[in-house]
Amino acid sequence: MTGFVWLQLLLLGAIWGGSFFFAKIAVHVIPPLTLVLFRVAIAALALHIYLLARGIRFWDYRQHALGFSGLGLLNNVIPFSLLFIGQTALGAGLESILNATTPIWTVIIATFLTVDEKISANKIAGILLGVFGTVVMIGPGVLSGLGGPLWAEIAVLAATLSYAFASILAKRFKGIPPTVTATGQMTASTLIMIPVVLLSGGMPDFAAPDQGVWAAVFSLGLLSTAFAYILFFSIVRAGGATNASLVTLVVPVSAILLGTVFLGEELGLKDFAGMALIALGLLTIDGRLLAALQKPQKR
């Protein structure tokens, strides 16, 4: 990946690190499926307004409606629902570790379903370093989360599998602007979630959440979803599905740094060690550092 794509990946990781914080606030007041509907509907509306302001006709891409529906199902409806449901029973640390396994599933699936993203020693070594770095960074605190219910752990792992398949499917949309792909995905997700919410519990209660919860919901919809998926599809188009999935290794780092900045939490030795391992993993996957080290020195 180019330096600009790596910058986009780090920015996306920072944004999605904040999404766990926003979701944790909202999911205790708003039912998980209703929160998914709020998140995708707000994002879809914002993206349609953006396209109108830019003079881009979304209707011109209507032939991709089926593909957008598949993306919405795999990239939003299924994983958002499973993650929010799992978050009601799991600690954030364990969920971060399980979520960080996404690149492993992506590289395995990409090996079988693509011709240009085959498994390699660099990728496997780098991903394993990143996952191990996440475990180190979360530290002993994750042990309290290991007693969570099995169904919640399976839900989060199923969400990571869904993300992996979505990353592969997203490669088919390389010729479409990322803003249009994100809009199509969110629009389809909203249309899918409306009957799901109605059948599962009726219309959401708009009066229940207070201002703080609504602030978290709109942050989820606008920043962690609308803007984030524009970045995501831009990364997929430039760097491929496996590289885009690496963002889940950056997310725990950004979540901990956000806690340090906004919640007054202190960084410990395990945090720096975990971040170093994750950085080493990303550099290993990138390959350029190893190539430079293996290059024979001129005498």
GROMACS .gro file of C-alpha atoms in nm:
model
  299
    1MET     CA    1   0.000   0.000   0.000
    2THR     CA    2   0.109   0.359  -0.057
    3GLY     CA    3   0.177   0.597   0.231
    4PHE     CA    4  -0.157   0.771   0.169
    5VAL     CA    5  -0.349   0.443   0.193
    6TRP     CA    6  -0.169   0.358   0.519
    7LEU     CA    7  -0.269   0.703   0.650
    8GLN     CA    8  -0.632   0.630   0.557
    9LEU     CA    9  -0.609   0.294   0.737
   10LEU     CA   10  -0.476   0.455   1.056
   11LEU     CA   11  -0.747   0.723   1.043
   12LEU     CA   12  -1.017   0.459   0.993
   13GLY     CA   13  -0.879   0.263   1.289
   14ALA     CA   14  -0.899   0.573   1.506
   15ILE     CA   15  -1.258   0.637   1.401
   16TRP     CA   16  -1.370   0.278   1.456
   17GLY     CA   17  -1.190   0.272   1.790
   18GLY     CA   18  -1.431   0.543   1.898
   19SER     CA   19  -1.729   0.342   1.771
   20PHE     CA   20  -1.689   0.090   2.056
   21PHE     CA   21  -1.708   0.379   2.302
   22PHE     CA   22  -2.019   0.527   2.138
   23ALA     CA   23  -2.189   0.187   2.111
   24LYS     CA   24  -2.119   0.107   2.476
   25ILE     CA   25  -2.304   0.424   2.578
   26ALA     CA   26  -2.603   0.366   2.350
   27VAL     CA   27  -2.655  -0.011   2.370
   28HIS     CA   28  -2.753   0.001   2.738
   29VAL     CA   29  -3.045   0.232   2.655
   30ILE     CA   30  -3.139   0.138   2.299
   31PRO     CA   31  -3.205  -0.227   2.200
   32PRO     CA   32  -2.925  -0.364   1.975
   33LEU     CA   33  -3.132  -0.406   1.658
   34THR     CA   34  -3.289  -0.063   1.699
   35LEU     CA   35  -2.941   0.086   1.744
   36VAL     CA   36  -2.832  -0.079   1.419
   37LEU     CA   37  -3.130   0.080   1.240
   38PHE     CA   38  -3.051   0.424   1.384
   39ARG     CA   39  -2.685   0.389   1.288
   40VAL     CA   40  -2.738   0.290   0.923
   41ALA     CA   41  -3.037   0.521   0.866
   42ILE     CA   42  -2.849   0.828   0.991
   43ALA     CA   43  -2.550   0.732   0.777
   44ALA     CA   44  -2.765   0.672   0.467
   45LEU     CA   45  -2.941   1.008   0.502
   46ALA     CA   46  -2.613   1.194   0.550
   47LEU     CA   47  -2.454   1.024   0.249
   48HIS     CA   48  -2.751   1.099   0.022
   49ILE     CA   49  -2.732   1.466   0.123
   50TYR     CA   50  -2.360   1.462   0.047
   51LEU     CA   51  -2.414   1.313  -0.301
   52LEU     CA   52  -2.683   1.571  -0.378
   53ALA     CA   53  -2.451   1.852  -0.269
   54ARG     CA   54  -2.180   1.712  -0.500
   55GLY     CA   55  -2.421   1.678  -0.792
   56ILE     CA   56  -2.382   1.298  -0.807
   57ARG     CA   57  -2.695   1.110  -0.918
   58PHE     CA   58  -2.727   0.798  -0.704
   59TRP     CA   59  -3.005   0.671  -0.933
   60ASP     CA   60  -2.748   0.630  -1.211
   61TYR     CA   61  -2.603   0.335  -1.016
   62ARG     CA   62  -2.934   0.150  -0.969
   63GLN     CA   63  -2.806  -0.150  -1.168
   64HIS     CA   64  -2.585  -0.230  -0.865
   65ALA     CA   65  -2.882  -0.255  -0.627
   66LEU     CA   66  -2.838  -0.628  -0.570
   67GLY     CA   67  -2.467  -0.587  -0.498
   68PHE     CA   68  -2.534  -0.300  -0.258
   69SER     CA   69  -2.785  -0.522  -0.078
   70GLY     CA   70  -2.525  -0.798  -0.040
   71LEU     CA   71  -2.273  -0.547   0.096
   72GLY     CA   72  -2.527  -0.402   0.335
   73LEU     CA   73  -2.615  -0.747   0.466
   74LEU     CA   74  -2.255  -0.866   0.511
   75ASN     CA   75  -2.091  -0.537   0.611
   76ASN     CA   76  -2.363  -0.381   0.828
   77VAL     CA   77  -2.680  -0.572   0.910
   78ILE     CA   78  -2.521  -0.901   1.021
   79PRO     CA   79  -2.200  -0.777   1.191
   80PHE     CA   80  -2.351  -0.467   1.355
   81SER     CA   81  -2.636  -0.673   1.498
   82LEU     CA   82  -2.406  -0.949   1.625
   83LEU     CA   83  -2.150  -0.707   1.770
   84PHE     CA   84  -2.412  -0.500   1.954
   85ILE     CA   85  -2.578  -0.815   2.087
   86GLY     CA   86  -2.241  -0.955   2.194
   87GLN     CA   87  -2.146  -0.625   2.354
   88THR     CA   88  -2.434  -0.659   2.599
   89ALA     CA   89  -2.264  -0.965   2.753
   90LEU     CA   90  -1.889  -0.933   2.682
   91GLY     CA   91  -1.619  -0.703   2.811
   92ALA     CA   92  -1.470  -0.456   2.562
   93GLY     CA   93  -1.125  -0.618   2.594
   94LEU     CA   94  -1.233  -0.966   2.486
   95GLU     CA   95  -1.450  -0.824   2.210
   96SER     CA   96  -1.151  -0.625   2.077
   97ILE     CA   97  -0.938  -0.940   2.065
   98LEU     CA   98  -1.206  -1.143   1.888
   99ASN     CA   99  -1.266  -0.856   1.645
  100ALA     CA  100  -0.891  -0.841   1.571
  101THR     CA  101  -0.912  -1.189   1.416
  102THR     CA  102  -1.089  -1.040   1.111
  103PRO     CA  103  -0.770  -1.023   0.897
  104ILE     CA  104  -0.706  -1.394   0.961
  105TRP     CA  105  -1.045  -1.491   0.818
  106THR     CA  106  -1.005  -1.239   0.535
  107VAL     CA  107  -0.667  -1.370   0.418
  108ILE     CA  108  -0.796  -1.731   0.430
  109ILE     CA  109  -1.114  -1.651   0.238
  110ALA     CA  110  -0.928  -1.427  -0.009
  111THR     CA  111  -0.689  -1.713  -0.089
  112PHE     CA  112  -0.981  -1.924  -0.213
  113LEU     CA  113  -1.204  -1.655  -0.366
  114THR     CA  114  -0.956  -1.417  -0.531
  115VAL     CA  115  -0.666  -1.449  -0.773
  116ASP     CA  116  -0.462  -1.149  -0.656
  117GLU     CA  117  -0.466  -1.186  -0.274
  118LYS     CA  118  -0.312  -1.521  -0.192
  119ILE     CA  119  -0.188  -1.627   0.150
  120SER     CA  120   0.180  -1.555   0.222
  121ALA     CA  121   0.426  -1.596   0.508
  122ASN     CA  122   0.443  -1.217   0.550
  123LYS     CA  123   0.067  -1.186   0.586
  124ILE     CA  124   0.027  -1.471   0.834
  125ALA     CA  125   0.327  -1.364   1.047
  126GLY     CA  126   0.214  -1.002   1.051
  127ILE     CA  127  -0.147  -1.081   1.138
  128LEU     CA  128  -0.046  -1.317   1.420
  129LEU     CA  129   0.190  -1.051   1.560
  130GLY     CA  130  -0.097  -0.802   1.548
  131VAL     CA  131  -0.342  -1.032   1.725
  132PHE     CA  132  -0.079  -1.116   1.989
  133GLY     CA  133  -0.011  -0.745   2.033
  134THR     CA  134  -0.382  -0.691   2.095
  135VAL     CA  135  -0.380  -0.964   2.363
  136VAL     CA  136  -0.074  -0.810   2.532
  137MET     CA  137  -0.223  -0.461   2.521
  138ILE     CA  138  -0.556  -0.566   2.671
  139GLY     CA  139  -0.355  -0.751   2.936
  140PRO     CA  140  -0.480  -0.927   3.249
  141GLY     CA  141  -0.803  -0.729   3.234
  142VAL     CA  142  -0.927  -0.953   2.954
  143LEU     CA  143  -0.933  -1.251   3.192
  144SER     CA  144  -1.247  -1.113   3.354
  145GLY     CA  145  -1.416  -1.125   3.014
  146LEU     CA  146  -1.325  -1.485   2.940
  147GLY     CA  147  -1.612  -1.598   3.159
  148GLY     CA  148  -1.865  -1.440   2.924
  149PRO     CA  149  -2.131  -1.660   2.767
  150LEU     CA  150  -2.026  -1.875   2.472
  151TRP     CA  151  -2.312  -1.747   2.257
  152ALA     CA  152  -2.178  -1.390   2.286
  153GLU     CA  153  -1.826  -1.497   2.184
  154ILE     CA  154  -1.966  -1.692   1.887
  155ALA     CA  155  -2.172  -1.386   1.788
  156VAL     CA  156  -1.862  -1.165   1.772
  157LEU     CA  157  -1.662  -1.426   1.579
  158ALA     CA  158  -1.952  -1.466   1.334
  159ALA     CA  159  -1.946  -1.088   1.286
  160THR     CA  160  -1.575  -1.101   1.196
  161LEU     CA  161  -1.647  -1.372   0.937
  162SER     CA  162  -1.920  -1.156   0.789
  163TYR     CA  163  -1.677  -0.863   0.766
  164ALA     CA  164  -1.425  -1.088   0.590
  165PHE     CA  165  -1.674  -1.194   0.321
  166ALA     CA  166  -1.786  -0.831   0.284
  167SER     CA  167  -1.427  -0.720   0.218
  168ILE     CA  168  -1.400  -0.972  -0.065
  169LEU     CA  169  -1.734  -0.865  -0.212
  170ALA     CA  170  -1.630  -0.498  -0.191
  171LYS     CA  171  -1.352  -0.565  -0.444
  172ARG     CA  172  -1.623  -0.593  -0.712
  173PHE     CA  173  -1.705  -0.223  -0.668
  174LYS     CA  174  -1.362  -0.082  -0.756
  175GLY     CA  175  -1.502   0.109  -1.054
  176ILE     CA  176  -1.760   0.293  -0.841
  177PRO     CA  177  -1.675   0.600  -0.630
  178PRO     CA  178  -1.639   0.505  -0.260
  179THR     CA  179  -1.904   0.762  -0.165
  180VAL     CA  180  -2.159   0.595  -0.396
  181THR     CA  181  -2.073   0.245  -0.271
  182ALA     CA  182  -2.106   0.359   0.091
  183THR     CA  183  -2.441   0.526   0.012
  184GLY     CA  184  -2.574   0.216  -0.163
  185GLN     CA  185  -2.465  -0.009   0.121
  186MET     CA  186  -2.623   0.210   0.390
  187THR     CA  187  -2.946   0.258   0.194
  188ALA     CA  188  -2.983  -0.118   0.149
  189SER     CA  189  -2.900  -0.177   0.517
  190THR     CA  190  -3.170   0.067   0.624
  191LEU     CA  191  -3.433  -0.097   0.403
  192ILE     CA  192  -3.339  -0.438   0.544
  193MET     CA  193  -3.336  -0.326   0.908
  194ILE     CA  194  -3.678  -0.151   0.907
  195PRO     CA  195  -3.883  -0.476   0.882
  196VAL     CA  196  -3.635  -0.655   1.110
  197VAL     CA  197  -3.692  -0.400   1.387
  198LEU     CA  198  -4.067  -0.392   1.333
  199LEU     CA  199  -4.090  -0.771   1.354
  200SER     CA  200  -3.861  -0.799   1.656
  201GLY     CA  201  -4.009  -0.534   1.879
  202GLY     CA  202  -4.204  -0.266   1.702
  203MET     CA  203  -4.114   0.097   1.638
  204PRO     CA  204  -3.819   0.235   1.835
  205ASP     CA  205  -3.890   0.469   2.124
  206PHE     CA  206  -3.741   0.803   2.019
  207ALA     CA  207  -3.815   0.962   2.357
  208ALA     CA  208  -3.621   0.711   2.570
  209PRO     CA  209  -3.258   0.815   2.499
  210ASP     CA  210  -3.128   1.134   2.662
  211GLN     CA  211  -2.907   1.393   2.489
  212GLY     CA  212  -2.585   1.208   2.573
  213VAL     CA  213  -2.713   0.886   2.420
  214TRP     CA  214  -2.837   1.065   2.108
  215ALA     CA  215  -2.494   1.230   2.075
  216ALA     CA  216  -2.339   0.882   2.080
  217VAL     CA  217  -2.592   0.754   1.823
  218PHE     CA  218  -2.527   1.042   1.581
  219SER     CA  219  -2.152   1.001   1.629
  220LEU     CA  220  -2.193   0.635   1.537
  221GLY     CA  221  -2.400   0.718   1.230
  222LEU     CA  222  -2.211   1.017   1.092
  223LEU     CA  223  -1.849   0.960   1.191
  224SER     CA  224  -1.813   0.587   1.261
  225THR     CA  225  -2.036   0.478   0.972
  226ALA     CA  226  -2.094   0.733   0.693
  227PHE     CA  227  -1.745   0.883   0.682
  228ALA     CA  228  -1.574   0.561   0.796
  229TYR     CA  229  -1.714   0.354   0.510
  230ILE     CA  230  -1.607   0.609   0.251
  231LEU     CA  231  -1.255   0.554   0.385
  232PHE     CA  232  -1.303   0.176   0.396
  233PHE     CA  233  -1.407   0.144   0.031
  234SER     CA  234  -1.128   0.378  -0.073
  235ILE     CA  235  -0.878   0.147   0.102
  236VAL     CA  236  -1.031  -0.166  -0.056
  237ARG     CA  237  -1.009  -0.006  -0.400
  238ALA     CA  238  -0.644   0.092  -0.355
  239GLY     CA  239  -0.503  -0.179  -0.128
  240GLY     CA  240  -0.732  -0.482  -0.151
  241ALA     CA  241  -0.955  -0.670   0.090
  242THR     CA  242  -0.685  -0.816   0.316
  243ASN     CA  243  -0.514  -0.482   0.369
  244ALA     CA  244  -0.847  -0.312   0.443
  245SER     CA  245  -0.923  -0.574   0.710
  246LEU     CA  246  -0.601  -0.479   0.893
  247VAL     CA  247  -0.792  -0.186   1.039
  248THR     CA  248  -0.920  -0.421   1.312
  249LEU     CA  249  -0.562  -0.442   1.444
  250VAL     CA  250  -0.548  -0.063   1.471
  251VAL     CA  251  -0.886  -0.030   1.644
  252PRO     CA  252  -0.774  -0.151   1.993
  253VAL     CA  253  -0.479   0.090   1.982
  254SER     CA  254  -0.701   0.386   1.901
  255ALA     CA  255  -0.957   0.280   2.164
  256ILE     CA  256  -0.691   0.278   2.435
  257LEU     CA  257  -0.541   0.609   2.318
  258LEU     CA  258  -0.888   0.769   2.314
  259GLY     CA  259  -0.938   0.648   2.671
  260THR     CA  260  -0.608   0.808   2.766
  261VAL     CA  261  -0.697   1.141   2.609
  262PHE     CA  262  -1.064   1.172   2.705
  263LEU     CA  263  -1.104   0.951   3.012
  264GLY     CA  264  -0.776   1.023   3.187
  265GLU     CA  265  -0.657   0.661   3.167
  266GLU     CA  266  -0.282   0.601   3.196
  267LEU     CA  267  -0.070   0.406   2.949
  268GLY     CA  268   0.129   0.120   3.100
  269LEU     CA  269   0.420  -0.092   2.981
  270LYS     CA  270   0.183  -0.356   2.839
  271ASP     CA  271   0.012  -0.088   2.629
  272PHE     CA  272   0.339   0.023   2.470
  273ALA     CA  273   0.449  -0.340   2.422
  274GLY     CA  274   0.119  -0.430   2.255
  275MET     CA  275   0.130  -0.127   2.027
  276ALA     CA  276   0.488  -0.212   1.930
  277LEU     CA  277   0.385  -0.568   1.838
  278ILE     CA  278   0.089  -0.442   1.634
  279ALA     CA  279   0.314  -0.192   1.453
  280LEU     CA  280   0.567  -0.468   1.384
  281GLY     CA  281   0.289  -0.687   1.250
  282LEU     CA  282   0.168  -0.415   1.013
  283LEU     CA  283   0.523  -0.352   0.892
  284THR     CA  284   0.571  -0.726   0.836
  285ILE     CA  285   0.254  -0.745   0.626
  286ASP     CA  286   0.359  -0.438   0.427
  287GLY     CA  287   0.678  -0.625   0.329
  288ARG     CA  288   0.892  -0.326   0.244
  289LEU     CA  289   1.082  -0.331   0.574
  290LEU     CA  290   1.174  -0.700   0.535
  291ALA     CA  291   1.270  -0.643   0.172
  292ALA     CA  292   1.501  -0.361   0.277
  293LEU     CA  293   1.662  -0.574   0.549
  294GLN     CA  294   1.714  -0.865   0.309
  295LYS     CA  295   1.861  -0.648   0.035
  296PRO     CA  296   2.235  -0.711   0.007
  297GLN     CA  297   2.448  -0.419   0.113
  298LYS     CA  298   2.677  -0.266  -0.147
  299ARG     CA  299   3.049  -0.269  -0.064
   0.00000   0.00000   0.00000
